[in-house]
Tab-separated table of C-alpha atoms in Angstrom:
chain	number	residue	atom	x	y	z
A	1	UNK	CA	0.000	0.000	0.000
A	2	UNK	CA	1.172	3.536	-0.721
A	3	UNK	CA	2.858	5.191	2.299
A	4	UNK	CA	0.730	8.359	1.967
A	5	UNK	CA	-2.504	6.370	1.902
A	6	UNK	CA	-1.424	4.371	4.949
A	7	UNK	CA	-0.654	7.587	6.853
A	8	UNK	CA	-4.019	9.104	5.953
A	9	UNK	CA	-5.743	5.870	6.939
A	10	UNK	CA	-4.175	5.898	10.420
A	11	UNK	CA	-4.930	9.593	10.922
A	12	UNK	CA	-8.614	8.951	10.091
A	13	UNK	CA	-8.783	5.900	12.368
A	14	UNK	CA	-7.137	7.858	15.212
A	15	UNK	CA	-9.593	10.724	14.722
A	16	UNK	CA	-12.527	8.314	14.830
A	17	UNK	CA	-11.291	6.743	18.065
A	18	UNK	CA	-10.805	10.170	19.672
A	19	UNK	CA	-14.292	11.314	18.600
A	20	UNK	CA	-15.876	8.128	19.941
A	21	UNK	CA	-14.093	8.605	23.266
A	22	UNK	CA	-15.137	12.268	23.515
A	23	UNK	CA	-18.762	11.447	22.662
A	24	UNK	CA	-19.182	10.011	26.169
A	25	UNK	CA	-18.439	13.368	27.800
A	26	UNK	CA	-21.469	15.492	28.767
A	27	UNK	CA	-22.672	18.142	26.340
A	28	UNK	CA	-22.613	21.850	27.150
A	29	UNK	CA	-26.081	22.236	28.667
A	30	UNK	CA	-26.906	25.736	27.389
A	31	UNK	CA	-26.024	24.742	23.811
A	32	UNK	CA	-28.061	21.574	24.054
A	33	UNK	CA	-31.074	23.484	25.368
A	34	UNK	CA	-30.751	26.056	22.573
A	35	UNK	CA	-30.645	23.292	19.957
A	36	UNK	CA	-33.794	21.723	21.434
A	37	UNK	CA	-35.605	25.053	21.462
A	38	UNK	CA	-34.567	25.861	17.898
A	39	UNK	CA	-35.687	22.401	16.764
A	40	UNK	CA	-39.156	22.903	18.251
A	41	UNK	CA	-39.358	26.430	16.841
A	42	UNK	CA	-38.452	25.182	13.355
A	43	UNK	CA	-41.085	22.437	13.485
A	44	UNK	CA	-43.747	24.887	14.645
A	45	UNK	CA	-42.877	27.887	12.435
A	46	UNK	CA	-40.782	26.491	9.595
A	47	UNK	CA	-37.476	27.902	8.357
A	48	UNK	CA	-39.043	30.952	6.702
A	49	UNK	CA	-40.313	32.303	10.043
A	50	UNK	CA	-37.521	31.050	12.279
A	51	UNK	CA	-35.407	34.194	12.620
A	52	UNK	CA	-36.744	36.954	14.836
A	53	UNK	CA	-35.329	39.926	16.696
A	54	UNK	CA	-37.259	38.719	19.760
A	55	UNK	CA	-35.142	35.590	20.327
A	56	UNK	CA	-31.462	34.688	20.113
A	57	UNK	CA	-30.772	32.766	16.896
A	58	UNK	CA	-27.160	32.785	15.781
A	59	UNK	CA	-26.833	29.665	13.647
A	60	UNK	CA	-26.647	29.618	9.860
A	61	UNK	CA	-29.572	28.146	7.971
A	62	UNK	CA	-27.687	24.969	6.936
A	63	UNK	CA	-27.586	23.442	10.419
A	64	UNK	CA	-31.143	24.554	11.021
A	65	UNK	CA	-32.351	22.310	8.193
A	66	UNK	CA	-30.803	19.414	10.117
A	67	UNK	CA	-32.567	20.508	13.330
A	68	UNK	CA	-35.835	20.856	11.412
A	69	UNK	CA	-35.528	17.320	10.008
A	70	UNK	CA	-34.709	15.893	13.450
A	71	UNK	CA	-37.729	17.680	14.931
A	72	UNK	CA	-40.050	16.345	12.256
A	73	UNK	CA	-38.722	12.805	12.732
A	74	UNK	CA	-39.070	13.156	16.516
A	75	UNK	CA	-42.708	14.174	16.141
A	76	UNK	CA	-43.393	11.265	13.797
A	77	UNK	CA	-41.727	8.532	15.837
A	78	UNK	CA	-41.986	9.838	19.410
A	79	UNK	CA	-45.516	11.162	19.678
A	80	UNK	CA	-46.070	12.434	23.216
C-alpha cells in the first residue's frame, strides 16, 4: 500500500477513536437546550419564520435544516 494512503488511513482511524471517546463526555447544557428550542421552533414555524429579533438565533440556515428534520422525525416517531 502507498505510504501516503497508509498515513491518511491511520490519521482517520485515530480521529474516529478520539471522537468516539469524547462522545461520552457530557454536552454543554446551554447549547443543548438552545438546539432543542430551535428544533421545536423550526417544526412549529418552519425555516421561513424562524429568525426573529425577539429571540437569540445565531446559527446559519444549513444546520437549522438538520434541526428541522430531526424535529419532524421526533414528532413522527416519538408522539407524546
